[in-house]
mmCIF file with all atom_site columns, C-alpha atoms in Angstrom:
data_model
loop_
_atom_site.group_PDB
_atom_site.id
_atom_site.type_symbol
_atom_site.label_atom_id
_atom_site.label_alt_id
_atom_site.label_comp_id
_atom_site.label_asym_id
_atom_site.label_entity_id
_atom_site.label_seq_id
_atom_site.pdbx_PDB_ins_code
_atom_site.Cartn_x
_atom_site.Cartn_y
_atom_site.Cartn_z
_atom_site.occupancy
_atom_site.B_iso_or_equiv
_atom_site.pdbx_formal_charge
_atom_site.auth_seq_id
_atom_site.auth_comp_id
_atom_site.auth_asym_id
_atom_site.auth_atom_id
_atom_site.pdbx_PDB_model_num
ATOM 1   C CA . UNK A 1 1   ? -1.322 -18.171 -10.709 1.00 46.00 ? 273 UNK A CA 1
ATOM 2   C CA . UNK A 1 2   ? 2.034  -18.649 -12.262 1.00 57.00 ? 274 UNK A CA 1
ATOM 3   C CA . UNK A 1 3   ? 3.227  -16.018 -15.288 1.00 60.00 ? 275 UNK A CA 1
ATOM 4   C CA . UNK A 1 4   ? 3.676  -16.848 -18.532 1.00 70.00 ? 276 UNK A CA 1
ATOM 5   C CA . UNK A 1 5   ? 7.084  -18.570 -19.731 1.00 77.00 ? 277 UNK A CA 1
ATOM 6   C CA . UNK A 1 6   ? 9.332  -16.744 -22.189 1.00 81.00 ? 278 UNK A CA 1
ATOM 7   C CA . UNK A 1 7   ? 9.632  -19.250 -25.109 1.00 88.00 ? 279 UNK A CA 1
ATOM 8   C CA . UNK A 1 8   ? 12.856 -20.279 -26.418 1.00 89.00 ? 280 UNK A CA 1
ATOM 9   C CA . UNK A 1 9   ? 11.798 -18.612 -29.748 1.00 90.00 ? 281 UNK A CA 1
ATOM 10  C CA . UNK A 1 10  ? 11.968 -14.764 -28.478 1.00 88.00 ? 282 UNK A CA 1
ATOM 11  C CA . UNK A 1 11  ? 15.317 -15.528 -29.815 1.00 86.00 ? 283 UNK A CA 1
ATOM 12  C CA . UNK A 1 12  ? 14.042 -15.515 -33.521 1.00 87.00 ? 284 UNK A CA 1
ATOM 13  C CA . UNK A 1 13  ? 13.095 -11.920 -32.899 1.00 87.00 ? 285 UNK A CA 1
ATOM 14  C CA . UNK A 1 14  ? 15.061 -9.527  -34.648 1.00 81.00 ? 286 UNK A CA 1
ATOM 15  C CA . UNK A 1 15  ? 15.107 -5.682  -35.110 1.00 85.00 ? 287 UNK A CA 1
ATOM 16  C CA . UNK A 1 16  ? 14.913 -5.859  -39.134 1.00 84.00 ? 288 UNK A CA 1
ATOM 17  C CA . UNK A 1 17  ? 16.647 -2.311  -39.181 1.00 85.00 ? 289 UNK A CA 1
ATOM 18  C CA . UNK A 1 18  ? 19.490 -3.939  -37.246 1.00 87.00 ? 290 UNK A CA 1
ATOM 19  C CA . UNK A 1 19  ? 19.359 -6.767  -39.601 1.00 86.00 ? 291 UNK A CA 1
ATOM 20  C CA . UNK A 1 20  ? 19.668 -4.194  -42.373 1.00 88.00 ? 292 UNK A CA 1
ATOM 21  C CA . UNK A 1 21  ? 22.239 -1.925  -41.177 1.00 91.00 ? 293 UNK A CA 1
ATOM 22  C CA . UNK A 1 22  ? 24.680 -4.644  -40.693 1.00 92.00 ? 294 UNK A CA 1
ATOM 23  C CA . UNK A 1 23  ? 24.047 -6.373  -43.944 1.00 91.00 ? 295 UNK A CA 1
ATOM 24  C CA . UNK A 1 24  ? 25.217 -2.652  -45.584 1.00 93.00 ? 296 UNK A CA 1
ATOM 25  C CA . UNK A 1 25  ? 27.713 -2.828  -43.442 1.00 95.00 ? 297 UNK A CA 1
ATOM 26  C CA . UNK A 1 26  ? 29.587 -5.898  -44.227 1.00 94.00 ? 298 UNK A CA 1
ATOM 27  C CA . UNK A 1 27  ? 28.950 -5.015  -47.807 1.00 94.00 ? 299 UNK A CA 1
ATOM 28  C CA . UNK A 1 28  ? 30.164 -1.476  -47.860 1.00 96.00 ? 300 UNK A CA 1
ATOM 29  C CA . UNK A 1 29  ? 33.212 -1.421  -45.242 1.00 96.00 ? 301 UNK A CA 1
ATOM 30  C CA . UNK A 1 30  ? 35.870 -3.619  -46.917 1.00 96.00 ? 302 UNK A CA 1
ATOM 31  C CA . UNK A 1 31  ? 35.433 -1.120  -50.360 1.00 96.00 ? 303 UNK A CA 1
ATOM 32  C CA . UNK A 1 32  ? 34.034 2.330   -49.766 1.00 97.00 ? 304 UNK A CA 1
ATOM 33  C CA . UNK A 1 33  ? 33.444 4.969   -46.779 1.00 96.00 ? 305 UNK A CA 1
ATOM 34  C CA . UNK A 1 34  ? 30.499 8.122   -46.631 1.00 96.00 ? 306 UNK A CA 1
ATOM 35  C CA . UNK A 1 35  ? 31.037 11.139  -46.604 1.00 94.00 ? 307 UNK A CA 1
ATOM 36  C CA . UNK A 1 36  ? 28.954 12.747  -42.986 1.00 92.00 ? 308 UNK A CA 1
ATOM 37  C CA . UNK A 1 37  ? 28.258 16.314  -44.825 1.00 92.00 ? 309 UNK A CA 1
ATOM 38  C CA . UNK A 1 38  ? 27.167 15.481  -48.374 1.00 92.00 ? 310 UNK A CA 1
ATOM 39  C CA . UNK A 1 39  ? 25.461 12.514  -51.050 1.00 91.00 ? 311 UNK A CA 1
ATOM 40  C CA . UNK A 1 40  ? 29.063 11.135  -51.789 1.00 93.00 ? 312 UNK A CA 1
ATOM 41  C CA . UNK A 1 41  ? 30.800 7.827   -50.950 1.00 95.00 ? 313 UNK A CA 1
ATOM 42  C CA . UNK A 1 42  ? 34.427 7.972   -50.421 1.00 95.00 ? 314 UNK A CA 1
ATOM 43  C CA . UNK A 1 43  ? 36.443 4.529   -52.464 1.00 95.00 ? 315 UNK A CA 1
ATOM 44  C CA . UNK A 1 44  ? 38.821 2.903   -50.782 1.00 96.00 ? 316 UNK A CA 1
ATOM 45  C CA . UNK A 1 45  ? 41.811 1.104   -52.670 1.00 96.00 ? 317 UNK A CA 1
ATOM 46  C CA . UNK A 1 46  ? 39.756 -2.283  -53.350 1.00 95.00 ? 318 UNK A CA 1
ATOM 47  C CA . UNK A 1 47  ? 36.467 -0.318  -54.380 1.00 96.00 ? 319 UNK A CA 1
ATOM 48  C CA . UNK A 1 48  ? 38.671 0.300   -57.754 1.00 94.00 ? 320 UNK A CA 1
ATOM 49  C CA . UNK A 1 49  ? 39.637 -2.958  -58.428 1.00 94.00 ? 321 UNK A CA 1
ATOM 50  C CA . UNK A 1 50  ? 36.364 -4.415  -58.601 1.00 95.00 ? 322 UNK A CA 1
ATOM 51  C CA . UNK A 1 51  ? 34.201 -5.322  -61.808 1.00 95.00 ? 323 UNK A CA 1
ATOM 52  C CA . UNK A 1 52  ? 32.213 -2.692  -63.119 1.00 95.00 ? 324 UNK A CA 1
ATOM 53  C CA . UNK A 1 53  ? 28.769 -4.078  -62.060 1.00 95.00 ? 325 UNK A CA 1
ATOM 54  C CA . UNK A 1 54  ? 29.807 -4.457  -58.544 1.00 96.00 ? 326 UNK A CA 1
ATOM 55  C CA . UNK A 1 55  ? 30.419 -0.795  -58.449 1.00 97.00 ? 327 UNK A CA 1
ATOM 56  C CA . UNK A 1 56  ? 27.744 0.085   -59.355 1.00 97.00 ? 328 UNK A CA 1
ATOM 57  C CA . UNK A 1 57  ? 25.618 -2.014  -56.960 1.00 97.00 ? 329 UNK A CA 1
ATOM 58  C CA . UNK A 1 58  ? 28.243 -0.947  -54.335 1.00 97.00 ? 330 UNK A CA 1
ATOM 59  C CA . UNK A 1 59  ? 27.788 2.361   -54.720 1.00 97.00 ? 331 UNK A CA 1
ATOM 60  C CA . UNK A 1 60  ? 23.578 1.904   -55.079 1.00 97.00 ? 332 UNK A CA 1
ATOM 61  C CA . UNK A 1 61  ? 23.376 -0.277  -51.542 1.00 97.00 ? 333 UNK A CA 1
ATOM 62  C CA . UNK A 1 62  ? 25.584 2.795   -50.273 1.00 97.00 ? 334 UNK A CA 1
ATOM 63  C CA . UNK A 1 63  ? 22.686 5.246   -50.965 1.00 97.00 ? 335 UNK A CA 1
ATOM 64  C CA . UNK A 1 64  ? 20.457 3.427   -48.728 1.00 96.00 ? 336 UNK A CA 1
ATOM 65  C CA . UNK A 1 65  ? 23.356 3.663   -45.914 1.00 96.00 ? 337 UNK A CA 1
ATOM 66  C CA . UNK A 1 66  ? 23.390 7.267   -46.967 1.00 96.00 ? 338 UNK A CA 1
ATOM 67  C CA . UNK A 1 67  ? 19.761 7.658   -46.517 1.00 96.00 ? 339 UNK A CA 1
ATOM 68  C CA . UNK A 1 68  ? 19.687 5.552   -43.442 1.00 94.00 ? 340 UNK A CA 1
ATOM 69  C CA . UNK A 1 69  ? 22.332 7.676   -41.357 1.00 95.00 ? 341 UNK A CA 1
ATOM 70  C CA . UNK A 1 70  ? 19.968 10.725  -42.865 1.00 95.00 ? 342 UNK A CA 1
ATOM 71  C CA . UNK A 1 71  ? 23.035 12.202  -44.834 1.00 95.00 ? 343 UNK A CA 1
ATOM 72  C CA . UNK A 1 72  ? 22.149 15.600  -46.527 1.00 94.00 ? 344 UNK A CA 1
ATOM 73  C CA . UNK A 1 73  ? 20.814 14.919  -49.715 1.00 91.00 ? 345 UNK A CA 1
ATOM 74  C CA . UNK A 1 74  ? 20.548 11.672  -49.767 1.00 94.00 ? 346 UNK A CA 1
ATOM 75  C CA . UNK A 1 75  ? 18.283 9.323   -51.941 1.00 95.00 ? 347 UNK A CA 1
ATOM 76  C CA . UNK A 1 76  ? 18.211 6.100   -52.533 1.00 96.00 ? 348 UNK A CA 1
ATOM 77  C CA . UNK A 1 77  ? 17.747 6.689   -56.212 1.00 97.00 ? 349 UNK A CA 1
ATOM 78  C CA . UNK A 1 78  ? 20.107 8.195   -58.414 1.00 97.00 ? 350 UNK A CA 1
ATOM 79  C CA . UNK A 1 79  ? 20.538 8.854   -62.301 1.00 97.00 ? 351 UNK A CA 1
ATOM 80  C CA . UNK A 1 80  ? 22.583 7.385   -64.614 1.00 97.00 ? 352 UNK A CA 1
ATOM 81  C CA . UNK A 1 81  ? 25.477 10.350  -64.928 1.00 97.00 ? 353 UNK A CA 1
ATOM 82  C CA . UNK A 1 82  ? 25.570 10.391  -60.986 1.00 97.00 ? 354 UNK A CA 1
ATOM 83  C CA . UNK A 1 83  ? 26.344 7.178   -60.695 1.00 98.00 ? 355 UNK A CA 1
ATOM 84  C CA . UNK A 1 84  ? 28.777 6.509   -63.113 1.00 98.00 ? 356 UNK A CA 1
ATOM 85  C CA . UNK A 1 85  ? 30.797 9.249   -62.072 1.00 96.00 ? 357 UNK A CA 1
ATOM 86  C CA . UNK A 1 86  ? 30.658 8.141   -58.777 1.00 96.00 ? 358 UNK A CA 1
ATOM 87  C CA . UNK A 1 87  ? 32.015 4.148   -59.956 1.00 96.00 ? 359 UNK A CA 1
ATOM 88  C CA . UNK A 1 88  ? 34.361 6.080   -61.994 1.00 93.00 ? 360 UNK A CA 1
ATOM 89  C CA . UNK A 1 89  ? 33.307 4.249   -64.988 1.00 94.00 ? 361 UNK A CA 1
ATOM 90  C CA . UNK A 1 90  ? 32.280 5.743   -68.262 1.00 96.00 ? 362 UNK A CA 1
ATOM 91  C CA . UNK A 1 91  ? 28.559 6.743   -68.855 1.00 97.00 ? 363 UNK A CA 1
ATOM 92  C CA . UNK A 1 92  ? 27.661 5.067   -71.735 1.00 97.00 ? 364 UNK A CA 1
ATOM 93  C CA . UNK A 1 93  ? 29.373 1.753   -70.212 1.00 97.00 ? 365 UNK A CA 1
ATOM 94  C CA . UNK A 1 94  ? 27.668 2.754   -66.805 1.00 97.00 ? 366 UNK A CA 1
ATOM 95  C CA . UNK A 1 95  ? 24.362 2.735   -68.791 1.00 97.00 ? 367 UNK A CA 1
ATOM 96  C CA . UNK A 1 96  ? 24.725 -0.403  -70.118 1.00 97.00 ? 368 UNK A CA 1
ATOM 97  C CA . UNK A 1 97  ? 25.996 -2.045  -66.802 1.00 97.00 ? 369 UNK A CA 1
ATOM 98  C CA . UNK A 1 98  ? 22.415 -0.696  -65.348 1.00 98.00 ? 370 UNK A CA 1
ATOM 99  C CA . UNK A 1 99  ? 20.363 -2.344  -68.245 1.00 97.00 ? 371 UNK A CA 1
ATOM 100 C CA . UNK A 1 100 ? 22.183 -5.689  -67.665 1.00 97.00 ? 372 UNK A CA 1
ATOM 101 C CA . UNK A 1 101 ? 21.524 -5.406  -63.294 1.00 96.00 ? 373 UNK A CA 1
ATOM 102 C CA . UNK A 1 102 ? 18.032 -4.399  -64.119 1.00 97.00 ? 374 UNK A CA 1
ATOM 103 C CA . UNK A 1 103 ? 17.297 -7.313  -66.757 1.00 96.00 ? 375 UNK A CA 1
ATOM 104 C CA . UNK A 1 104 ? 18.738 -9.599  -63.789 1.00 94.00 ? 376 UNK A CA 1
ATOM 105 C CA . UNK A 1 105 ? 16.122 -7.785  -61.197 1.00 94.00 ? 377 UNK A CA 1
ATOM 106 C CA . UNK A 1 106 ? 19.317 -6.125  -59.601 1.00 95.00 ? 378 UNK A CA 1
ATOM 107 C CA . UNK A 1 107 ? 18.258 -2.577  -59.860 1.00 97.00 ? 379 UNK A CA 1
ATOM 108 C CA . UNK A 1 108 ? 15.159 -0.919  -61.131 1.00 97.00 ? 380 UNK A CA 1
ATOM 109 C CA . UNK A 1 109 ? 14.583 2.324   -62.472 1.00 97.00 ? 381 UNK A CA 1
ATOM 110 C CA . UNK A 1 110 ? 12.050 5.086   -61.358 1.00 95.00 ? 382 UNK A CA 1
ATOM 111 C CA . UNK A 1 111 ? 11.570 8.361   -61.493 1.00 95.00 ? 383 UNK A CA 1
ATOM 112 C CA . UNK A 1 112 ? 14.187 10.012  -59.641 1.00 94.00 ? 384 UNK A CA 1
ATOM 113 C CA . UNK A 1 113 ? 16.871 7.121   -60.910 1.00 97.00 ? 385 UNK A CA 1
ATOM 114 C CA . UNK A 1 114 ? 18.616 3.612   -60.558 1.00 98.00 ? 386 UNK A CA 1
ATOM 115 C CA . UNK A 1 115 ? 17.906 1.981   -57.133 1.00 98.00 ? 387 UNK A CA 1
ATOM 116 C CA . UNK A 1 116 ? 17.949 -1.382  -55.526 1.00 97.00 ? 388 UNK A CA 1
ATOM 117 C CA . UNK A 1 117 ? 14.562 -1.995  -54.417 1.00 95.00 ? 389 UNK A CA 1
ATOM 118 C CA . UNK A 1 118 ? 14.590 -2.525  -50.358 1.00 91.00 ? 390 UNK A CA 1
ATOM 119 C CA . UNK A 1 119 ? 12.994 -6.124  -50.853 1.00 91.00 ? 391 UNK A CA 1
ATOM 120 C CA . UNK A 1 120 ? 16.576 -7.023  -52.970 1.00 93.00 ? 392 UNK A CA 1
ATOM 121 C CA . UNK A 1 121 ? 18.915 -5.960  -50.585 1.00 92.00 ? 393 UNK A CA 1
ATOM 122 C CA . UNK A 1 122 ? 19.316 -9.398  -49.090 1.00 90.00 ? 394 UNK A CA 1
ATOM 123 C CA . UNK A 1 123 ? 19.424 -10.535 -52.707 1.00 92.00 ? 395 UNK A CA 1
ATOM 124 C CA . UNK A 1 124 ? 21.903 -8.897  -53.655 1.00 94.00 ? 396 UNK A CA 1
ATOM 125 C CA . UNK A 1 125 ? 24.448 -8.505  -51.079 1.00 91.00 ? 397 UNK A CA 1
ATOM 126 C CA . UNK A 1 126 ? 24.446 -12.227 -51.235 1.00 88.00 ? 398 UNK A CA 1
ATOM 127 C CA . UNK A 1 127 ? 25.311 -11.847 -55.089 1.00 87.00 ? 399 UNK A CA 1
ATOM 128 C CA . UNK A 1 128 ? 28.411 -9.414  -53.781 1.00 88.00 ? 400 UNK A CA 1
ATOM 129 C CA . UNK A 1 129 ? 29.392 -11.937 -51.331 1.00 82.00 ? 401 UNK A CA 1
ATOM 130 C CA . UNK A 1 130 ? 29.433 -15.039 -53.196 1.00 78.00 ? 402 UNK A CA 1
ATOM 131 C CA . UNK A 1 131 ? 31.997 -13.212 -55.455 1.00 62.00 ? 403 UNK A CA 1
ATOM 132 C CA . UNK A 1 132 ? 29.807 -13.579 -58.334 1.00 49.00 ? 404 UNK A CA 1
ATOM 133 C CA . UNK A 1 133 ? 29.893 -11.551 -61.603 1.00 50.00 ? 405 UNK A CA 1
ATOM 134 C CA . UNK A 1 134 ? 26.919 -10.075 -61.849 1.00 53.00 ? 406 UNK A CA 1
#
């Protein structure tokens, strides 16, 4: 008896952490690095020329590459003050950026903070790519 033939769609297989790693990737290279030894991201030179809300989503898809390479206190959440000194951005403007991305279904809020739930990632990287405002 003959064995079975491999069918031409064990190409549609992927590894969905693969799939995720390099969609933070593409997102996070061009504007801001991690730091290996603590919850921090590093901006490079076009990270501060972008919009205020795409900081801020930036800097949220960068906690789940944080979290992901298992950096020391990483989270995927964080609150408001964290993040807007992170973006650089004013608190009380940072707040209201997070209202507007959470109104959208950008971002949600929980317990321990902002986040971008792990089922919007796709979502909004697209956003990020297409150059939108969001």
């Amino acid at each position: 008896m003959e064995g079975k033939k491999e069918s031409i769609l064990r190409e549609l297989i992927l590894d969905q952490d693969t799939v995720t790693d390099e969609l933070l990737k593409d997102q996070l290279a061009p504007h801001v690095g991690l730091s290996s030894t603590e919850d921090k991201i590093v901006p490079r030179p076009s990270f501060m020329r972008l919009p205020q809300p795409k900081k801020i989503l930036l800097y949220l898809l960068a906690r789940h590459a944080m979290v992901r390479l298992a950096i020391p206190g990483a989270s995927i959440a964080a609150e408001t003050e964290k993040v807007a000194e992170s973006c650089l951005v004013r608190p009380k403007s940072c707040r209201e950026g997070l209202s507007r991305l959470k109104a959208v279904g950008m971002v949600t809020r929980g317990e321990n903070g902002w986040s971008i739930p792990v089922h919007s990632l796709l979502r909004v990287a697209t956003e990020l790519h297409k150059g939108k405002q969001v």
